[in-house]
Coordinates of C-alpha atoms and ligand atoms in Angstrom, one line a residue:
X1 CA 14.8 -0.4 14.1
X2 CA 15.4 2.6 12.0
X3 CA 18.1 0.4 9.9
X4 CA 15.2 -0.9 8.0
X5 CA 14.5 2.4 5.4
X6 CA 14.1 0.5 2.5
X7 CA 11.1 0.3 3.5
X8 CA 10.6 -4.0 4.4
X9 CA 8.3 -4.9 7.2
X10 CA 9.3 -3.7 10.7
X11 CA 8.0 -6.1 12.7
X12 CA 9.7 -4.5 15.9
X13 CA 7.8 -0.9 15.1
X14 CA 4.7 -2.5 16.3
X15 CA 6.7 -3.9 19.4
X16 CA 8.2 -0.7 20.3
X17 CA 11.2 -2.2 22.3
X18 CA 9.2 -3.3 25.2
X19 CA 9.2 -7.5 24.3
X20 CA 7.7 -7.9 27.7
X21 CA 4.5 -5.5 26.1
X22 CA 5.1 -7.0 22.4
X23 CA 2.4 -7.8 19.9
X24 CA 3.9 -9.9 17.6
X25 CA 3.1 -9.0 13.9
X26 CA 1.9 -11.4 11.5
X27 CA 4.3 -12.8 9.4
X28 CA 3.7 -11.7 5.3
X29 CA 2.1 -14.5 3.7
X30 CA 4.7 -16.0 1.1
X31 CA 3.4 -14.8 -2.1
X32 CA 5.7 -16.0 -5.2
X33 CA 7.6 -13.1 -6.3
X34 CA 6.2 -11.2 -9.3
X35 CA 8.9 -8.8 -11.1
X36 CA 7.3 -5.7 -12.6
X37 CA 9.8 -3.9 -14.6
X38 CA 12.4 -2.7 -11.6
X39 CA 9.7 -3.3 -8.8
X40 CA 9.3 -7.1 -7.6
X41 CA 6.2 -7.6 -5.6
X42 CA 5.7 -10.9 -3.3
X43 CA 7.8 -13.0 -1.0
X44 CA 9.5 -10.7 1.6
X45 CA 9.9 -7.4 -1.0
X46 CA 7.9 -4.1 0.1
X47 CA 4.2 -3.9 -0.5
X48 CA 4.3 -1.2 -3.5
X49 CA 2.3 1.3 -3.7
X50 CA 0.4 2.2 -6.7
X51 CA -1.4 4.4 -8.5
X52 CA -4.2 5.3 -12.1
X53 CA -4.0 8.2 -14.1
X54 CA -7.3 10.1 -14.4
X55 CA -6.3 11.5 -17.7
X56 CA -7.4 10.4 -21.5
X57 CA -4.3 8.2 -22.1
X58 CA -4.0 9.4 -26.1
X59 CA -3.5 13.1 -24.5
X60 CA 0.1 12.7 -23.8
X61 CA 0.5 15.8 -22.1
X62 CA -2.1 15.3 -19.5
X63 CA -0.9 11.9 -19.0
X64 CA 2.6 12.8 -18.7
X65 CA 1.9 15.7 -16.2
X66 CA -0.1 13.3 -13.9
X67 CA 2.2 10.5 -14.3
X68 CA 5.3 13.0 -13.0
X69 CA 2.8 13.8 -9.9
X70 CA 2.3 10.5 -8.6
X71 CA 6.4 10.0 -9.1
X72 CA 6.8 13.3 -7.2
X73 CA 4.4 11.7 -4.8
X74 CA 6.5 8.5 -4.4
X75 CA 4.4 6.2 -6.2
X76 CA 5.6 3.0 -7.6
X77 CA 3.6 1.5 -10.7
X78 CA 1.7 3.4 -12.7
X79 CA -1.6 2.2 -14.5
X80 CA -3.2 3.8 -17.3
X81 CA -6.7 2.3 -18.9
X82 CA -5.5 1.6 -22.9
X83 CA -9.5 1.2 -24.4
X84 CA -8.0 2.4 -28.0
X85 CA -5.1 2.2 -30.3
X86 CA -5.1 5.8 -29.3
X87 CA -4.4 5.3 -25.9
X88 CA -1.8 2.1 -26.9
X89 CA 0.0 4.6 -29.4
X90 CA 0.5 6.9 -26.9
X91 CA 2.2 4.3 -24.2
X92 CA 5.7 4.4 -25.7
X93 CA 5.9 7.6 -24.8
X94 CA 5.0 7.4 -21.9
X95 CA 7.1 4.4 -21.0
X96 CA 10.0 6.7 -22.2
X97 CA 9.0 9.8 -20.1
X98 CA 8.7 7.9 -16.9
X99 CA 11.1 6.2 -14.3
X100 CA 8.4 3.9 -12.5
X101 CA 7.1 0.9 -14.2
X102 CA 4.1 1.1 -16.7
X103 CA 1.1 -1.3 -16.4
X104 CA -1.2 -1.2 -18.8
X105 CA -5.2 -1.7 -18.0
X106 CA -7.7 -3.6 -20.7
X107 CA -10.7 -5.0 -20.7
X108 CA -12.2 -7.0 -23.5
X109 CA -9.9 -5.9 -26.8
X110 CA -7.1 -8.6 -26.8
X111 CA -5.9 -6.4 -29.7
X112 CA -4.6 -3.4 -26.8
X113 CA -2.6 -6.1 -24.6
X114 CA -0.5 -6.8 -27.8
X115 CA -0.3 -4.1 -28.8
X116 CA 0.7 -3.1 -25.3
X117 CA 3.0 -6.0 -24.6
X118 CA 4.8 -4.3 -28.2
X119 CA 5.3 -0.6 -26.7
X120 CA 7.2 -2.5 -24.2
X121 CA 5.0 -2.2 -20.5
X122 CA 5.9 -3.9 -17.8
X123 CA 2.8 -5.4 -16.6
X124 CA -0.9 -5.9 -18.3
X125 CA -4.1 -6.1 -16.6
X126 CA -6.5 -8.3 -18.0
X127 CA -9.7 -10.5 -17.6
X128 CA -9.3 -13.5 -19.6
X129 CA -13.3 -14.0 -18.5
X130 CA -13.9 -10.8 -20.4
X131 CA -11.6 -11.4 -23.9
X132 CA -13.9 -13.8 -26.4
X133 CA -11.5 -15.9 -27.5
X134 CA -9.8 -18.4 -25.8
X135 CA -7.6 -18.2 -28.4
X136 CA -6.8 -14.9 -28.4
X137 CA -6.5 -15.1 -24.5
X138 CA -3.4 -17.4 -25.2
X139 CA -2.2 -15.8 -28.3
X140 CA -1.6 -12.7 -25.2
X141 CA -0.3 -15.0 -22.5
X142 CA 2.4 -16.2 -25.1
X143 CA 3.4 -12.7 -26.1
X144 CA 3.6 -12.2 -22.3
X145 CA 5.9 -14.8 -21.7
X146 CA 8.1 -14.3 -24.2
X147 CA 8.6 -10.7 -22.9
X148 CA 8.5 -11.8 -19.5
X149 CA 6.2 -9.7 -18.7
X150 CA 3.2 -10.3 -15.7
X151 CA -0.4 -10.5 -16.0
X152 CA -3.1 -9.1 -13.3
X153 CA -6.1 -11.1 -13.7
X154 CA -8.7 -8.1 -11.6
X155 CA -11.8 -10.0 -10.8
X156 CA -14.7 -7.2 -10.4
X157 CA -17.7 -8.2 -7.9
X158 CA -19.7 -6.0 -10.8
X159 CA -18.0 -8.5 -13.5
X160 CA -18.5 -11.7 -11.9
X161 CA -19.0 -14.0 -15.1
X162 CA -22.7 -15.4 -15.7
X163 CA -21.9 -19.0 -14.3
X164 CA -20.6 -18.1 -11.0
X165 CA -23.7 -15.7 -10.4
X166 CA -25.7 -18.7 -11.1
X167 CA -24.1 -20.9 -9.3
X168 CA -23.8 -18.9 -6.0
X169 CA -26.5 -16.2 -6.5
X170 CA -24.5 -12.6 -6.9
X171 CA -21.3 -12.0 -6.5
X172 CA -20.0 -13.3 -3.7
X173 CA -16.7 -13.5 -2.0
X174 CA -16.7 -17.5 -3.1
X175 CA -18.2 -16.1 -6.6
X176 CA -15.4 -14.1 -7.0
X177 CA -12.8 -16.6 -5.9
X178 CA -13.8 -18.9 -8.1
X179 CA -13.8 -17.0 -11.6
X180 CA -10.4 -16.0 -10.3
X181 CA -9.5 -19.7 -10.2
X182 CA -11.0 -20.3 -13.9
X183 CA -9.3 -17.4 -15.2
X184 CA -5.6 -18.3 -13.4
X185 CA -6.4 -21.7 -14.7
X186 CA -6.2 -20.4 -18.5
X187 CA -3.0 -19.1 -17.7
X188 CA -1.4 -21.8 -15.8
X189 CA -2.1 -24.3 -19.0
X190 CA 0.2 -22.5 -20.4
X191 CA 2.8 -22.5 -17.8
X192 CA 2.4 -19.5 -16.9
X193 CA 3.0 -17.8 -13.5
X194 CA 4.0 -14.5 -13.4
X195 CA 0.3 -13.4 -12.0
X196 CA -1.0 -11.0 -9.7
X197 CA -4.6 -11.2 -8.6
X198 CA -7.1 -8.8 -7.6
X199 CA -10.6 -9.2 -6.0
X200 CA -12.2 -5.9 -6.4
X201 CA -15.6 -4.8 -4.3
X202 CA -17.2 -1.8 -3.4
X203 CA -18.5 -3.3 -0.6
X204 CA -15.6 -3.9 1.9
X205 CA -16.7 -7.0 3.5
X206 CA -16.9 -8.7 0.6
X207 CA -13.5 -7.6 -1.0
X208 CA -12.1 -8.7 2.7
X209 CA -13.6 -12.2 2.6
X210 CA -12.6 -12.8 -1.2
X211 CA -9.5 -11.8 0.1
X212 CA -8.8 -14.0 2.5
X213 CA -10.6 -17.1 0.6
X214 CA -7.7 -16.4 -2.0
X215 CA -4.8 -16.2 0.5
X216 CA -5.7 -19.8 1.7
X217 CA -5.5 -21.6 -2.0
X218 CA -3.5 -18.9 -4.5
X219 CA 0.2 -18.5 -4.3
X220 CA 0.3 -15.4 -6.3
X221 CA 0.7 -11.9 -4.9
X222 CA -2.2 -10.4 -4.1
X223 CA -3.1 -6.6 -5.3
X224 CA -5.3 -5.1 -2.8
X225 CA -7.9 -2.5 -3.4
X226 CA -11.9 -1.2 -2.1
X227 CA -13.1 -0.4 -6.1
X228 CA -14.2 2.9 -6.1
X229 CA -14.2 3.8 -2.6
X230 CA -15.0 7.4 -3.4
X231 CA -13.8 11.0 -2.3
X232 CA -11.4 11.9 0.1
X233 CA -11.6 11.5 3.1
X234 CA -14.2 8.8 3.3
X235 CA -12.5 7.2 0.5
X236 CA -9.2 6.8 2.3
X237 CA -11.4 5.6 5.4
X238 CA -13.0 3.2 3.7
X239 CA -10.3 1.6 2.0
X240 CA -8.3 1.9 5.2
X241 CA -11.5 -0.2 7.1
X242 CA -11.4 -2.8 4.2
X243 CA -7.7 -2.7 3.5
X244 CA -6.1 -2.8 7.2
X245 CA -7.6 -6.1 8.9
X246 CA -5.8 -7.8 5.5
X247 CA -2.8 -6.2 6.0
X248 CA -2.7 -6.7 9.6
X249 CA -3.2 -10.7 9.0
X250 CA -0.2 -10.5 6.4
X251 CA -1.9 -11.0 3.4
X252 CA -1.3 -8.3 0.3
X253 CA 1.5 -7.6 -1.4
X254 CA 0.7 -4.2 -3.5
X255 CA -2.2 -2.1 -2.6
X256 CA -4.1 0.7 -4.6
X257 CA -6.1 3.3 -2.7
X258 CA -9.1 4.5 -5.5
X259 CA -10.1 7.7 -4.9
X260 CA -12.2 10.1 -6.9
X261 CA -9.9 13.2 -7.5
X262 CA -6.7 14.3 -7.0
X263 CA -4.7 11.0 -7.7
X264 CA -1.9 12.2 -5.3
X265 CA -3.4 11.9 -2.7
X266 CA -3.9 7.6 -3.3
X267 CA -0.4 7.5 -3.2
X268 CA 0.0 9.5 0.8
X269 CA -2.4 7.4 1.9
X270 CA -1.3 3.8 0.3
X271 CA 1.6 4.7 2.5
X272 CA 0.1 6.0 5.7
X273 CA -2.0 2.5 5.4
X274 CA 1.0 0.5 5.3
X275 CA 2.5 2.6 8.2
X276 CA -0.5 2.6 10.6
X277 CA -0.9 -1.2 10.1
X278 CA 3.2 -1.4 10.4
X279 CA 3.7 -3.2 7.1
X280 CA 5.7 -0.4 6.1
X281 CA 7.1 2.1 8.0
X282 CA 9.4 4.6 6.1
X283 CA 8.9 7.8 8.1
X284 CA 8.4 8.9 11.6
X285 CA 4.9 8.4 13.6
X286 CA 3.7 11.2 15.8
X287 CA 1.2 9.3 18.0
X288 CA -0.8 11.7 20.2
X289 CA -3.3 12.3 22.7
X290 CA -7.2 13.7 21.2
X291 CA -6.7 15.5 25.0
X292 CA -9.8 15.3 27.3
X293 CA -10.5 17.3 30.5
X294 CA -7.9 15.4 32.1
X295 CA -5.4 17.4 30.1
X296 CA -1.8 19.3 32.2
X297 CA -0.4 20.7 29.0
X298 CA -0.8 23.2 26.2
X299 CA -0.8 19.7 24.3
X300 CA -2.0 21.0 20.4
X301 CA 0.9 23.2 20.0
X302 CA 3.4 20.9 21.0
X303 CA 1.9 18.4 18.7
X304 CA 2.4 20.7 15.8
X305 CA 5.7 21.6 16.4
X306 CA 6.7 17.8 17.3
X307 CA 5.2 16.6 13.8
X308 CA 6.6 19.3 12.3
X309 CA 10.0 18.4 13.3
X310 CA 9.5 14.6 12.7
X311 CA 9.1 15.9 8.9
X312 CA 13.0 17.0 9.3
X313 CA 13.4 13.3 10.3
X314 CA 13.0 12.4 6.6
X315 CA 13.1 8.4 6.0
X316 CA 12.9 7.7 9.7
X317 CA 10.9 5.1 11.0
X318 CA 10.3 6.3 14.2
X319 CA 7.8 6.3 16.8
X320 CA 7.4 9.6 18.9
X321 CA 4.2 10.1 21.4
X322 CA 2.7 13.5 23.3
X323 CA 0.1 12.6 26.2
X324 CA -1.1 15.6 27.5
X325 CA -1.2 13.8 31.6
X326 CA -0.1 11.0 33.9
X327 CA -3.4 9.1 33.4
X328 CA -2.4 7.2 30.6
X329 CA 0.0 9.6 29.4
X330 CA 3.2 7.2 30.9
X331 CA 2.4 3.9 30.0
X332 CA 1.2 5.0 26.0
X333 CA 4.5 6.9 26.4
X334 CA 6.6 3.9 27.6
X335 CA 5.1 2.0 24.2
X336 CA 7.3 4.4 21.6
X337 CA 11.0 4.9 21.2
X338 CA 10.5 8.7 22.6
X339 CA 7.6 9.7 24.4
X340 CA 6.2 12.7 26.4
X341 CA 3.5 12.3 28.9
X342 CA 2.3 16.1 30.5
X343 CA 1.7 16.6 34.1
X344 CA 1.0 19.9 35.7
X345 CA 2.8 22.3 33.7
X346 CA 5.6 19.6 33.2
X347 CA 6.8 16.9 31.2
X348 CA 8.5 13.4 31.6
X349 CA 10.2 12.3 28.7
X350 CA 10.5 8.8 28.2
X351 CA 13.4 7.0 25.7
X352 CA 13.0 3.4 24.9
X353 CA 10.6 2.7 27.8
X354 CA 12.3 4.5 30.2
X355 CA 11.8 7.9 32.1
X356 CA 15.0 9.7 31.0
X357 CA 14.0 13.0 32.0
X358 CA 11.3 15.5 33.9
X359 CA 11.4 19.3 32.6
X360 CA 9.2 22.4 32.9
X361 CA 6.5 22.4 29.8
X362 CA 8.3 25.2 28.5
X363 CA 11.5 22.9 27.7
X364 CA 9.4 20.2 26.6
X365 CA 9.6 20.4 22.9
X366 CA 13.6 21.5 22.6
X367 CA 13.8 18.4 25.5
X368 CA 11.9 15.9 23.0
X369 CA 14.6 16.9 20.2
X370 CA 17.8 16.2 22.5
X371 CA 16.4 12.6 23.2
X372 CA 15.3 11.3 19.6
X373 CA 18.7 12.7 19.0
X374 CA 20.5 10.9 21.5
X375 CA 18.3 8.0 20.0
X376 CA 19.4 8.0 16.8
X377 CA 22.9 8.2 17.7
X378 CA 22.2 4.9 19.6
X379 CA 20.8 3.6 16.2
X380 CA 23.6 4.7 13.9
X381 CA 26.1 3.1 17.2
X382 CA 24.5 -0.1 17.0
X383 CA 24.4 -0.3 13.1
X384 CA 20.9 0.2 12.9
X385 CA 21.1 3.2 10.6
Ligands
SF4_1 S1 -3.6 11.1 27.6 FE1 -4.7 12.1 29.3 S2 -5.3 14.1 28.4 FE2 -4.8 12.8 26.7 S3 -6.8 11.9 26.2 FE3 -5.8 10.4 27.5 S4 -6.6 10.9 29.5 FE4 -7.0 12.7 28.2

């Protein structure tokens, strides 16, 4: 299991070892593959994780210094909004200065994509709907091709064009599908299929259905988001809420948490998303207990120190559980690859399903170590690492 650090789907993290307890996980829906600069998105490749700067693109320094954050924070495609020449001048620069691909945002002003597509970014972001001229539209789409470069076409429930209002009566999930489809179809005249598609909401349900209404007909990769879903940590929640049942069902293939603030922190929880739902699993999990009056152990300390060693674990996927008593504390344990289930003032340790050992609490902790040790060793035996 821990072989798989790059960072693909683990469909046995879910599983745990235990195939007689398994849930199988969905199989990713087969998205055509999408290349953005040195990040392909779609078929089986990891679902990236991306990020927005905050900043005034045209300041360069402020751009820069929020662009090096979200690297330092393990993003993987960077988009900045490009409303001006201003901002467009300034993206060569930026391009040069940083090491994760550049996608550059516009809305209306056909003018910025080219002038984008010239400073040389790797992906564009456009509504066709929201550009004038069909024209102009292609005159973009041809530039694109010839640099090989993608297009997102980001359908807004707020930007739903007049005639699909009118036809379904607000911005629905169909609504939104079907501008999607006019706006793909523009492209596709022109042979041309290097697209991504969002379906933007701020209401969740609504993003979800649109979602899933675009999984069934559109072979592109799909860029998952909840529009604006506000400030930490209800932001993360709610784009967790909206975000996980898709992921769960296999459907997304590069997800962007919006959050008002520190832009950072989209990128921790793009990835703790991907992890809780198992899509991608590139560190350890510490599952563990709330505790309840049922509890045996001293169980928050333990917890503390067990996630603070699972940080030494580094690009680890692995799966480590305290329960703080022999309620449900053995079977929960049984689930991970090394578990701990409290009983009175003692612990049963638990490796791969099995009760490996029983020790006083005291030895819990440096016991846990020994066995996710003695675990990895198994891994690195078996090829796995
Ligand atoms: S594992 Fe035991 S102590 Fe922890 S919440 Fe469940 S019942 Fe309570």
């Amino acid at each position: 299991m821990v072989s798989a650090l790059a960072g693909t789907t683990i469909s046995t993290f879910l599983t745990a070892k235990s195939p007689e307890q398994s849930l199988e996980i969905v199989q990713r829906r087969p998205a055509r593959e999408v290349r953005i600069g040195s990040v392909t998105i779609g078929g089986d490749h990891p679902i990236a994780v991306q990020s927005m700067t905050t900043t005034r693109t045209e300041d360069v320094d402020a751009t820069l210094a929020e662009i090096h954050a979200l690297e330092e924070a393990g993003v993987e495609i960077i988009r900045v909004a490009v409303p001006f020449e201003k901002s467009a001048e300034a993206l060569p620069i930026l391009k040069r200065e940083m090491t994760v691909p550049l996608v550059a945002d516009i809305h209306f002003d056909s003018r910025m994509a080219i002038l984008a597509l010239e400073a040389g970014v790797d992906k564009i972001r456009l509504n066709p709907g929201n550009i004038s001229q069909r024209k102009r539209v292609e005159r973009v789409v041809e530039m694109a091709k010839e640099r090989a470069v993608p297009i997102r076409i980001g359908v807004n429930s707020g930007s739903v064009e007049k005639e699909f209002l009118e036809k379904h009566g607000s911005p629905t999930p169909q609504a939104m599908v079907d501008s999607a489809l006019k706006h793909i179809g523009i492209l596709e005249d022109m042979d041309f299929h290097d697209i991504v598609l969002s379906l933007k909401s701020t209401d969740t349900l609504a993003a979800l259905r649109a979602y899933r209404l675009a999984s069934e007909r559109i072979p592109y990769p799909l860029h998952l988001g909840i529009t604006e879903a506000g400030q930490p940590p209800y932001g993360q929640l709610k784009t967790a809420a909206g975000l996980g049942g898709l992921l769960l069902d296999g459907i997304g293939d590069t997800i962007r948490v919006s959050l008002t603030g520190d832009s950072t922190l989209e990128v921790k929880a793009g990835f703790d998303i991907l992890k809780a739902t198992g899509r991608r699993v590139l560190d350890p999990e510490v599952v563990a207990c709330p505790s309840c009056g049922r509890i045996e152990i001293d169980l928050f300390p333990l917890v503390k120190e067990v996630e603070e060693y699972a940080k030494t674990l580094g690009q680890t996927p692995i799966r480590i559980t305290v329960l703080g008593c022999p309620v449900n504390g053995p079977g929960e344990a049984r689930e991970a690859d090394i578990g701990v289930a409290g009983g009175r003032q003692i612990g049963f340790i638990y490796r791969r399903g099995v009760q490996v050992r029983k020790c006083p609490e005291a030895e819990l902790l440096s016991a846990l170590k020994e066995e996710v040790e003695r675990f990895l060793e198994e891994e690195r035996a078996a090829g796995a690492v």
